[in-house]
Amino acid sequence: MKRDRRPRHPTGTAAGVTAGILVAALAGIAALAPVYYLTDAAARALRAGQAAFAPAPAGLAYLAAVAVLVTLLSARPAAALACGLPLAAAGALFALDLDAAIGAAGTLPWAHDGGLPWQAAPGGAPWAEPGEPPGTLAGTSGLYALLGALLVLPALLPARWRSILNG
């Protein structure tokens, strides 16, 4: 019996590999909004806890949710890049031009609706301070730059250097 000695990709055909990369990139883009808003909600909850000199369990819960999403995204480089590059760009914009970053954040969904879908309470106070659109606190504190770097830098490493979680 003759063996086929043509090199094969470990995940399948070229079309299958391309489809896998495309699905991973779409997953990264879809995860961008939850990571962005959960990170900001965590920063706001932690600020409220600090201002009240009290524990902030909501901040911990939001940060744990972000950590789970970032861990899942980091398993596929295409997903990590699709989510990490916009986060790193947002972090860089907040670091370099705060006024432009706040103006851009003011155009995002839920910037003026009084709250995020999971935080909206009937008759409750708006989740954001006036003039503080979503992402402002997380952006100015450097969380977006940190998350973007955590997603992008490992995705750029050679495959043999990445985590064992990648397969």
Short mmCIF file of N, CA and C in Angstrom, two decimals:
data_model
loop_
_atom_site.label_atom_id
_atom_site.label_comp_id
_atom_site.label_asym_id
_atom_site.label_seq_id
_atom_site.Cartn_x
_atom_site.Cartn_y
_atom_site.Cartn_z
N MET A 1 0.84 -1.16 0.00
CA MET A 1 0.00 0.00 0.00
C MET A 1 0.89 1.24 0.00
N LYS A 2 0.62 2.16 -0.87
CA LYS A 2 1.41 3.36 -1.01
C LYS A 2 0.83 4.46 -0.12
N ARG A 3 1.70 5.13 0.63
CA ARG A 3 1.25 6.22 1.51
C ARG A 3 1.24 7.54 0.74
N ASP A 4 0.28 8.34 1.04
CA ASP A 4 0.19 9.67 0.46
C ASP A 4 1.12 10.58 1.25
N ARG A 5 2.15 11.13 0.59
CA ARG A 5 3.14 11.93 1.29
C ARG A 5 2.93 13.43 1.12
N ARG A 6 1.80 13.83 0.60
CA ARG A 6 1.53 15.26 0.47
C ARG A 6 1.30 15.86 1.86
N PRO A 7 1.84 17.05 2.09
CA PRO A 7 1.62 17.67 3.41
C PRO A 7 0.15 18.03 3.58
N ARG A 8 -0.36 17.77 4.73
CA ARG A 8 -1.75 18.07 5.03
C ARG A 8 -1.80 19.03 6.21
N HIS A 9 -2.78 19.90 6.16
CA HIS A 9 -2.99 20.81 7.27
C HIS A 9 -3.65 20.02 8.40
N PRO A 10 -3.22 20.23 9.63
CA PRO A 10 -3.74 19.42 10.72
C PRO A 10 -5.23 19.59 10.97
N THR A 11 -5.83 20.70 10.54
CA THR A 11 -7.26 20.90 10.79
C THR A 11 -8.13 20.55 9.61
N GLY A 12 -7.57 20.16 8.51
CA GLY A 12 -8.40 19.75 7.37
C GLY A 12 -8.01 20.43 6.08
N THR A 13 -8.98 20.57 5.20
CA THR A 13 -8.73 21.15 3.89
C THR A 13 -8.52 22.66 3.99
N ALA A 14 -8.04 23.22 2.90
CA ALA A 14 -7.82 24.66 2.86
C ALA A 14 -9.14 25.42 3.03
N ALA A 15 -10.20 24.92 2.43
CA ALA A 15 -11.51 25.58 2.57
C ALA A 15 -11.99 25.51 4.02
N GLY A 16 -11.74 24.38 4.66
CA GLY A 16 -12.13 24.24 6.07
C GLY A 16 -11.34 25.16 6.98
N VAL A 17 -10.06 25.32 6.67
CA VAL A 17 -9.21 26.21 7.46
C VAL A 17 -9.68 27.65 7.28
N THR A 18 -9.97 28.05 6.05
CA THR A 18 -10.44 29.41 5.78
C THR A 18 -11.76 29.66 6.48
N ALA A 19 -12.66 28.70 6.42
CA ALA A 19 -13.95 28.86 7.09
C ALA A 19 -13.76 28.96 8.59
N GLY A 20 -12.84 28.19 9.16
CA GLY A 20 -12.57 28.26 10.59
C GLY A 20 -12.02 29.62 11.00
N ILE A 21 -11.14 30.17 10.19
CA ILE A 21 -10.59 31.49 10.48
C ILE A 21 -11.67 32.55 10.39
N LEU A 22 -12.53 32.44 9.38
CA LEU A 22 -13.62 33.40 9.21
C LEU A 22 -14.59 33.33 10.38
N VAL A 23 -14.94 32.14 10.82
CA VAL A 23 -15.86 31.99 11.96
C VAL A 23 -15.21 32.56 13.23
N ALA A 24 -13.93 32.31 13.42
CA ALA A 24 -13.23 32.84 14.59
C ALA A 24 -13.19 34.37 14.56
N ALA A 25 -12.93 34.95 13.39
CA ALA A 25 -12.91 36.41 13.27
C ALA A 25 -14.29 37.00 13.55
N LEU A 26 -15.32 36.36 13.04
CA LEU A 26 -16.68 36.84 13.31
C LEU A 26 -17.02 36.73 14.80
N ALA A 27 -16.56 35.67 15.45
CA ALA A 27 -16.77 35.53 16.89
C ALA A 27 -16.05 36.65 17.65
N GLY A 28 -14.86 37.00 17.21
CA GLY A 28 -14.12 38.09 17.84
C GLY A 28 -14.82 39.43 17.67
N ILE A 29 -15.36 39.66 16.49
CA ILE A 29 -16.10 40.91 16.25
C ILE A 29 -17.38 40.93 17.08
N ALA A 30 -18.06 39.81 17.17
CA ALA A 30 -19.29 39.73 17.96
C ALA A 30 -19.00 39.93 19.45
N ALA A 31 -17.83 39.52 19.90
CA ALA A 31 -17.48 39.65 21.32
C ALA A 31 -17.00 41.05 21.67
N LEU A 32 -16.75 41.88 20.69
CA LEU A 32 -16.20 43.21 20.95
C LEU A 32 -17.15 44.05 21.81
N ALA A 33 -18.42 44.10 21.48
CA ALA A 33 -19.36 44.92 22.26
C ALA A 33 -19.50 44.42 23.70
N PRO A 34 -19.71 43.11 23.93
CA PRO A 34 -19.78 42.68 25.33
C PRO A 34 -18.50 42.96 26.12
N VAL A 35 -17.35 42.76 25.52
CA VAL A 35 -16.09 43.03 26.23
C VAL A 35 -15.98 44.52 26.53
N TYR A 36 -16.33 45.36 25.57
CA TYR A 36 -16.23 46.81 25.75
C TYR A 36 -17.14 47.28 26.89
N TYR A 37 -18.41 46.89 26.82
CA TYR A 37 -19.37 47.37 27.81
C TYR A 37 -19.20 46.72 29.17
N LEU A 38 -18.84 45.44 29.22
CA LEU A 38 -18.60 44.79 30.51
C LEU A 38 -17.38 45.38 31.20
N THR A 39 -16.35 45.71 30.44
CA THR A 39 -15.16 46.33 31.02
C THR A 39 -15.50 47.69 31.61
N ASP A 40 -16.31 48.45 30.89
CA ASP A 40 -16.70 49.75 31.40
C ASP A 40 -17.59 49.61 32.63
N ALA A 41 -18.52 48.64 32.61
CA ALA A 41 -19.37 48.42 33.78
C ALA A 41 -18.54 48.01 34.99
N ALA A 42 -17.50 47.21 34.78
CA ALA A 42 -16.61 46.82 35.87
C ALA A 42 -15.89 48.04 36.44
N ALA A 43 -15.38 48.90 35.56
CA ALA A 43 -14.68 50.09 36.03
C ALA A 43 -15.62 51.00 36.81
N ARG A 44 -16.85 51.14 36.36
CA ARG A 44 -17.81 51.99 37.06
C ARG A 44 -18.19 51.40 38.42
N ALA A 45 -18.39 50.08 38.46
CA ALA A 45 -18.74 49.45 39.74
C ALA A 45 -17.58 49.56 40.73
N LEU A 46 -16.37 49.39 40.25
CA LEU A 46 -15.22 49.53 41.13
C LEU A 46 -15.07 50.98 41.62
N ARG A 47 -15.35 51.94 40.76
CA ARG A 47 -15.29 53.34 41.18
C ARG A 47 -16.35 53.63 42.22
N ALA A 48 -17.56 53.09 42.03
CA ALA A 48 -18.62 53.30 43.01
C ALA A 48 -18.25 52.67 44.35
N GLY A 49 -17.65 51.49 44.32
CA GLY A 49 -17.21 50.86 45.56
C GLY A 49 -16.12 51.66 46.25
N GLN A 50 -15.21 52.20 45.47
CA GLN A 50 -14.13 53.01 46.04
C GLN A 50 -14.68 54.29 46.63
N ALA A 51 -15.63 54.94 45.94
CA ALA A 51 -16.21 56.18 46.44
C ALA A 51 -16.99 55.95 47.73
N ALA A 52 -17.65 54.81 47.84
CA ALA A 52 -18.42 54.50 49.04
C ALA A 52 -17.57 53.82 50.10
N PHE A 53 -16.32 53.56 49.79
CA PHE A 53 -15.42 52.82 50.67
C PHE A 53 -16.10 51.53 51.12
N ALA A 54 -16.59 50.80 50.12
CA ALA A 54 -17.32 49.55 50.36
C ALA A 54 -16.89 48.53 49.31
N PRO A 55 -17.16 47.26 49.60
CA PRO A 55 -16.85 46.23 48.59
C PRO A 55 -17.66 46.46 47.30
N ALA A 56 -17.13 45.96 46.21
CA ALA A 56 -17.79 46.11 44.91
C ALA A 56 -17.92 44.74 44.25
N PRO A 57 -18.85 43.89 44.73
CA PRO A 57 -18.98 42.56 44.13
C PRO A 57 -19.43 42.61 42.67
N ALA A 58 -20.18 43.62 42.29
CA ALA A 58 -20.59 43.73 40.89
C ALA A 58 -19.36 43.97 40.00
N GLY A 59 -18.42 44.76 40.47
CA GLY A 59 -17.19 44.99 39.71
C GLY A 59 -16.41 43.71 39.50
N LEU A 60 -16.33 42.91 40.54
CA LEU A 60 -15.65 41.62 40.44
C LEU A 60 -16.38 40.71 39.46
N ALA A 61 -17.69 40.70 39.50
CA ALA A 61 -18.47 39.85 38.58
C ALA A 61 -18.27 40.28 37.13
N TYR A 62 -18.29 41.58 36.89
CA TYR A 62 -18.07 42.07 35.53
C TYR A 62 -16.66 41.74 35.04
N LEU A 63 -15.67 41.92 35.91
CA LEU A 63 -14.30 41.59 35.52
C LEU A 63 -14.13 40.10 35.27
N ALA A 64 -14.81 39.27 36.05
CA ALA A 64 -14.74 37.82 35.83
C ALA A 64 -15.36 37.47 34.47
N ALA A 65 -16.45 38.12 34.11
CA ALA A 65 -17.07 37.87 32.81
C ALA A 65 -16.13 38.29 31.68
N VAL A 66 -15.46 39.41 31.84
CA VAL A 66 -14.50 39.85 30.83
C VAL A 66 -13.34 38.86 30.73
N ALA A 67 -12.87 38.37 31.86
CA ALA A 67 -11.76 37.40 31.86
C ALA A 67 -12.16 36.13 31.14
N VAL A 68 -13.38 35.67 31.34
CA VAL A 68 -13.85 34.46 30.64
C VAL A 68 -13.89 34.71 29.14
N LEU A 69 -14.44 35.85 28.72
CA LEU A 69 -14.51 36.16 27.29
C LEU A 69 -13.11 36.27 26.68
N VAL A 70 -12.21 36.95 27.35
CA VAL A 70 -10.85 37.11 26.82
C VAL A 70 -10.15 35.76 26.73
N THR A 71 -10.36 34.89 27.71
CA THR A 71 -9.76 33.56 27.66
C THR A 71 -10.29 32.76 26.49
N LEU A 72 -11.60 32.82 26.27
CA LEU A 72 -12.18 32.10 25.13
C LEU A 72 -11.68 32.65 23.80
N LEU A 73 -11.58 33.96 23.70
CA LEU A 73 -11.13 34.57 22.45
C LEU A 73 -9.65 34.26 22.18
N SER A 74 -8.86 34.16 23.23
CA SER A 74 -7.43 33.94 23.02
C SER A 74 -7.11 32.54 22.51
N ALA A 75 -8.09 31.65 22.52
CA ALA A 75 -7.85 30.30 22.01
C ALA A 75 -7.68 30.29 20.48
N ARG A 76 -8.22 31.25 19.80
CA ARG A 76 -8.10 31.35 18.35
C ARG A 76 -7.50 32.70 17.98
N PRO A 77 -6.36 32.72 17.32
CA PRO A 77 -5.71 33.99 16.99
C PRO A 77 -6.59 34.94 16.18
N ALA A 78 -7.39 34.42 15.26
CA ALA A 78 -8.24 35.31 14.46
C ALA A 78 -9.28 36.00 15.33
N ALA A 79 -9.85 35.29 16.29
CA ALA A 79 -10.83 35.88 17.20
C ALA A 79 -10.16 36.91 18.11
N ALA A 80 -8.97 36.56 18.59
CA ALA A 80 -8.25 37.48 19.47
C ALA A 80 -7.88 38.77 18.74
N LEU A 81 -7.45 38.65 17.50
CA LEU A 81 -7.10 39.85 16.73
C LEU A 81 -8.33 40.68 16.39
N ALA A 82 -9.43 40.03 16.02
CA ALA A 82 -10.64 40.77 15.64
C ALA A 82 -11.22 41.55 16.81
N CYS A 83 -11.05 41.06 18.01
CA CYS A 83 -11.54 41.77 19.18
C CYS A 83 -10.45 42.67 19.78
N GLY A 84 -9.22 42.21 19.79
CA GLY A 84 -8.15 42.93 20.44
C GLY A 84 -7.68 44.17 19.73
N LEU A 85 -7.65 44.15 18.40
CA LEU A 85 -7.18 45.33 17.67
C LEU A 85 -8.07 46.55 17.90
N PRO A 86 -9.42 46.43 17.81
CA PRO A 86 -10.24 47.61 18.11
C PRO A 86 -10.12 48.07 19.57
N LEU A 87 -9.97 47.12 20.50
CA LEU A 87 -9.79 47.51 21.90
C LEU A 87 -8.47 48.25 22.09
N ALA A 88 -7.41 47.75 21.47
CA ALA A 88 -6.11 48.42 21.58
C ALA A 88 -6.18 49.81 20.93
N ALA A 89 -6.88 49.90 19.81
CA ALA A 89 -7.03 51.21 19.15
C ALA A 89 -7.82 52.18 20.04
N ALA A 90 -8.88 51.69 20.69
CA ALA A 90 -9.64 52.54 21.61
C ALA A 90 -8.76 52.97 22.78
N GLY A 91 -7.97 52.04 23.31
CA GLY A 91 -7.06 52.39 24.39
C GLY A 91 -6.02 53.42 23.96
N ALA A 92 -5.51 53.28 22.76
CA ALA A 92 -4.54 54.25 22.25
C ALA A 92 -5.19 55.61 22.04
N LEU A 93 -6.43 55.62 21.54
CA LEU A 93 -7.13 56.89 21.34
C LEU A 93 -7.37 57.59 22.68
N PHE A 94 -7.77 56.84 23.69
CA PHE A 94 -7.96 57.44 25.02
C PHE A 94 -6.64 57.97 25.57
N ALA A 95 -5.56 57.29 25.30
CA ALA A 95 -4.26 57.72 25.82
C ALA A 95 -3.72 58.94 25.08
N LEU A 96 -4.02 59.04 23.78
CA LEU A 96 -3.42 60.10 22.97
C LEU A 96 -4.30 61.34 22.82
N ASP A 97 -5.61 61.17 22.72
CA ASP A 97 -6.51 62.30 22.50
C ASP A 97 -7.81 62.05 23.24
N LEU A 98 -7.88 62.48 24.47
CA LEU A 98 -9.03 62.19 25.32
C LEU A 98 -10.31 62.81 24.79
N ASP A 99 -10.24 64.04 24.29
CA ASP A 99 -11.45 64.69 23.78
C ASP A 99 -12.03 63.94 22.58
N ALA A 100 -11.18 63.52 21.66
CA ALA A 100 -11.66 62.76 20.50
C ALA A 100 -12.22 61.41 20.94
N ALA A 101 -11.60 60.78 21.92
CA ALA A 101 -12.08 59.49 22.40
C ALA A 101 -13.45 59.63 23.07
N ILE A 102 -13.63 60.66 23.87
CA ILE A 102 -14.93 60.87 24.52
C ILE A 102 -15.99 61.20 23.48
N GLY A 103 -15.63 61.97 22.46
CA GLY A 103 -16.57 62.25 21.38
C GLY A 103 -16.97 61.00 20.63
N ALA A 104 -16.00 60.12 20.35
CA ALA A 104 -16.32 58.86 19.67
C ALA A 104 -17.15 57.95 20.55
N ALA A 105 -16.84 57.89 21.84
CA ALA A 105 -17.62 57.04 22.76
C ALA A 105 -19.04 57.55 22.89
N GLY A 106 -19.25 58.85 22.74
CA GLY A 106 -20.59 59.42 22.83
C GLY A 106 -21.49 59.03 21.68
N THR A 107 -20.92 58.49 20.61
CA THR A 107 -21.72 58.07 19.46
C THR A 107 -22.12 56.60 19.54
N LEU A 108 -21.62 55.89 20.56
CA LEU A 108 -21.90 54.46 20.68
C LEU A 108 -23.33 54.21 21.14
N PRO A 109 -23.85 53.02 20.85
CA PRO A 109 -25.19 52.69 21.35
C PRO A 109 -25.22 52.75 22.88
N TRP A 110 -26.34 53.07 23.41
CA TRP A 110 -26.61 53.19 24.85
C TRP A 110 -25.87 54.34 25.49
N ALA A 111 -25.32 55.26 24.72
CA ALA A 111 -24.63 56.40 25.31
C ALA A 111 -25.61 57.38 25.94
N HIS A 112 -26.82 57.45 25.42
CA HIS A 112 -27.78 58.43 25.92
C HIS A 112 -29.10 57.80 26.33
N ASP A 113 -29.19 56.47 26.35
CA ASP A 113 -30.47 55.82 26.64
C ASP A 113 -30.69 55.58 28.12
N GLY A 114 -29.79 56.00 28.97
CA GLY A 114 -29.98 55.84 30.39
C GLY A 114 -29.45 54.54 30.96
N GLY A 115 -28.80 53.74 30.18
CA GLY A 115 -28.22 52.54 30.75
C GLY A 115 -28.04 51.42 29.77
N LEU A 116 -27.26 50.47 30.18
CA LEU A 116 -27.07 49.26 29.40
C LEU A 116 -28.26 48.34 29.62
N PRO A 117 -28.51 47.42 28.71
CA PRO A 117 -29.69 46.56 28.86
C PRO A 117 -29.72 45.79 30.18
N TRP A 118 -28.57 45.34 30.68
CA TRP A 118 -28.59 44.56 31.92
C TRP A 118 -28.55 45.44 33.17
N GLN A 119 -28.40 46.75 33.00
CA GLN A 119 -28.37 47.64 34.15
C GLN A 119 -29.59 48.54 34.24
N ALA A 120 -30.39 48.57 33.20
CA ALA A 120 -31.51 49.49 33.18
C ALA A 120 -32.55 49.08 34.23
N ALA A 121 -32.86 49.99 35.11
CA ALA A 121 -33.90 49.76 36.11
C ALA A 121 -35.02 50.76 35.88
N PRO A 122 -36.26 50.31 35.95
CA PRO A 122 -37.36 51.25 35.73
C PRO A 122 -37.32 52.38 36.76
N GLY A 123 -37.28 53.58 36.28
CA GLY A 123 -37.23 54.74 37.16
C GLY A 123 -35.90 54.94 37.85
N GLY A 124 -34.91 54.16 37.50
CA GLY A 124 -33.60 54.26 38.14
C GLY A 124 -32.78 55.39 37.55
N ALA A 125 -31.69 55.66 38.20
CA ALA A 125 -30.78 56.70 37.73
C ALA A 125 -30.02 56.21 36.51
N PRO A 126 -29.66 57.10 35.60
CA PRO A 126 -28.86 56.67 34.46
C PRO A 126 -27.54 56.09 34.93
N TRP A 127 -27.02 55.16 34.14
CA TRP A 127 -25.80 54.46 34.54
C TRP A 127 -24.58 55.32 34.35
N ALA A 128 -24.65 56.30 33.46
CA ALA A 128 -23.48 57.13 33.17
C ALA A 128 -23.70 58.53 33.70
N GLU A 129 -22.64 59.12 34.13
CA GLU A 129 -22.68 60.52 34.54
C GLU A 129 -22.87 61.38 33.29
N PRO A 130 -23.50 62.54 33.41
CA PRO A 130 -23.62 63.42 32.25
C PRO A 130 -22.24 63.76 31.70
N GLY A 131 -22.09 63.65 30.41
CA GLY A 131 -20.82 63.93 29.76
C GLY A 131 -19.82 62.80 29.87
N GLU A 132 -20.24 61.66 30.39
CA GLU A 132 -19.35 60.51 30.52
C GLU A 132 -19.94 59.33 29.76
N PRO A 133 -19.69 59.27 28.46
CA PRO A 133 -20.26 58.19 27.66
C PRO A 133 -19.65 56.83 27.99
N PRO A 134 -20.28 55.76 27.51
CA PRO A 134 -19.76 54.42 27.83
C PRO A 134 -18.32 54.24 27.36
N GLY A 135 -17.52 53.70 28.22
CA GLY A 135 -16.14 53.43 27.89
C GLY A 135 -15.17 54.48 28.38
N THR A 136 -15.68 55.60 28.87
CA THR A 136 -14.79 56.69 29.28
C THR A 136 -13.91 56.28 30.45
N LEU A 137 -14.51 55.72 31.47
CA LEU A 137 -13.73 55.36 32.65
C LEU A 137 -12.76 54.22 32.35
N ALA A 138 -13.22 53.21 31.64
CA ALA A 138 -12.34 52.09 31.29
C ALA A 138 -11.24 52.54 30.34
N GLY A 139 -11.55 53.47 29.45
CA GLY A 139 -10.54 53.96 28.51
C GLY A 139 -9.49 54.82 29.18
N THR A 140 -9.93 55.72 30.06
CA THR A 140 -8.96 56.60 30.71
C THR A 140 -8.11 55.85 31.73
N SER A 141 -8.62 54.76 32.27
CA SER A 141 -7.83 53.99 33.23
C SER A 141 -6.88 53.00 32.54
N GLY A 142 -6.97 52.87 31.23
CA GLY A 142 -6.06 52.01 30.49
C GLY A 142 -6.52 50.57 30.35
N LEU A 143 -7.74 50.27 30.76
CA LEU A 143 -8.21 48.88 30.68
C LEU A 143 -8.34 48.40 29.24
N TYR A 144 -8.79 49.27 28.33
CA TYR A 144 -8.93 48.83 26.94
C TYR A 144 -7.56 48.57 26.31
N ALA A 145 -6.60 49.40 26.62
CA ALA A 145 -5.25 49.17 26.09
C ALA A 145 -4.68 47.87 26.63
N LEU A 146 -4.91 47.59 27.91
CA LEU A 146 -4.41 46.36 28.52
C LEU A 146 -5.09 45.13 27.92
N LEU A 147 -6.42 45.16 27.80
CA LEU A 147 -7.12 44.03 27.21
C LEU A 147 -6.75 43.82 25.75
N GLY A 148 -6.63 44.91 25.01
CA GLY A 148 -6.22 44.79 23.62
C GLY A 148 -4.85 44.16 23.49
N ALA A 149 -3.91 44.58 24.34
CA ALA A 149 -2.57 44.00 24.30
C ALA A 149 -2.59 42.52 24.71
N LEU A 150 -3.42 42.18 25.70
CA LEU A 150 -3.52 40.79 26.13
C LEU A 150 -4.09 39.89 25.05
N LEU A 151 -4.90 40.44 24.18
CA LEU A 151 -5.46 39.65 23.09
C LEU A 151 -4.55 39.63 21.87
N VAL A 152 -3.98 40.77 21.51
CA VAL A 152 -3.22 40.88 20.26
C VAL A 152 -1.83 40.25 20.35
N LEU A 153 -1.10 40.54 21.40
CA LEU A 153 0.29 40.09 21.46
C LEU A 153 0.43 38.57 21.43
N PRO A 154 -0.33 37.80 22.21
CA PRO A 154 -0.19 36.34 22.10
C PRO A 154 -0.65 35.80 20.75
N ALA A 155 -1.60 36.47 20.11
CA ALA A 155 -2.07 36.01 18.81
C ALA A 155 -1.00 36.17 17.74
N LEU A 156 -0.06 37.06 17.95
CA LEU A 156 1.00 37.29 16.98
C LEU A 156 2.20 36.36 17.17
N LEU A 157 2.22 35.62 18.28
CA LEU A 157 3.31 34.69 18.52
C LEU A 157 3.24 33.51 17.56
N PRO A 158 4.36 32.87 17.28
CA PRO A 158 4.33 31.65 16.48
C PRO A 158 3.49 30.58 17.17
N ALA A 159 2.91 29.70 16.39
CA ALA A 159 2.00 28.68 16.93
C ALA A 159 2.66 27.82 17.99
N ARG A 160 3.91 27.52 17.85
CA ARG A 160 4.55 26.63 18.83
C ARG A 160 4.78 27.30 20.17
N TRP A 161 4.70 28.65 20.23
CA TRP A 161 4.89 29.36 21.47
C TRP A 161 3.59 29.67 22.20
N ARG A 162 2.46 29.47 21.54
CA ARG A 162 1.17 29.78 22.15
C ARG A 162 0.83 28.75 23.22
N SER A 163 -0.20 29.04 23.93
CA SER A 163 -0.64 28.21 25.05
C SER A 163 -1.06 26.82 24.58
N ILE A 164 -1.03 25.87 25.49
CA ILE A 164 -1.50 24.52 25.18
C ILE A 164 -3.01 24.49 24.99
N LEU A 165 -3.71 25.54 25.40
CA LEU A 165 -5.17 25.59 25.23
C LEU A 165 -5.56 25.71 23.77
N ASN A 166 -4.65 26.17 22.94
CA ASN A 166 -4.96 26.36 21.52
C ASN A 166 -5.07 25.06 20.75
N GLY A 167 -4.64 24.00 21.28
CA GLY A 167 -4.75 22.72 20.57
C GLY A 167 -3.48 22.33 20.06
#
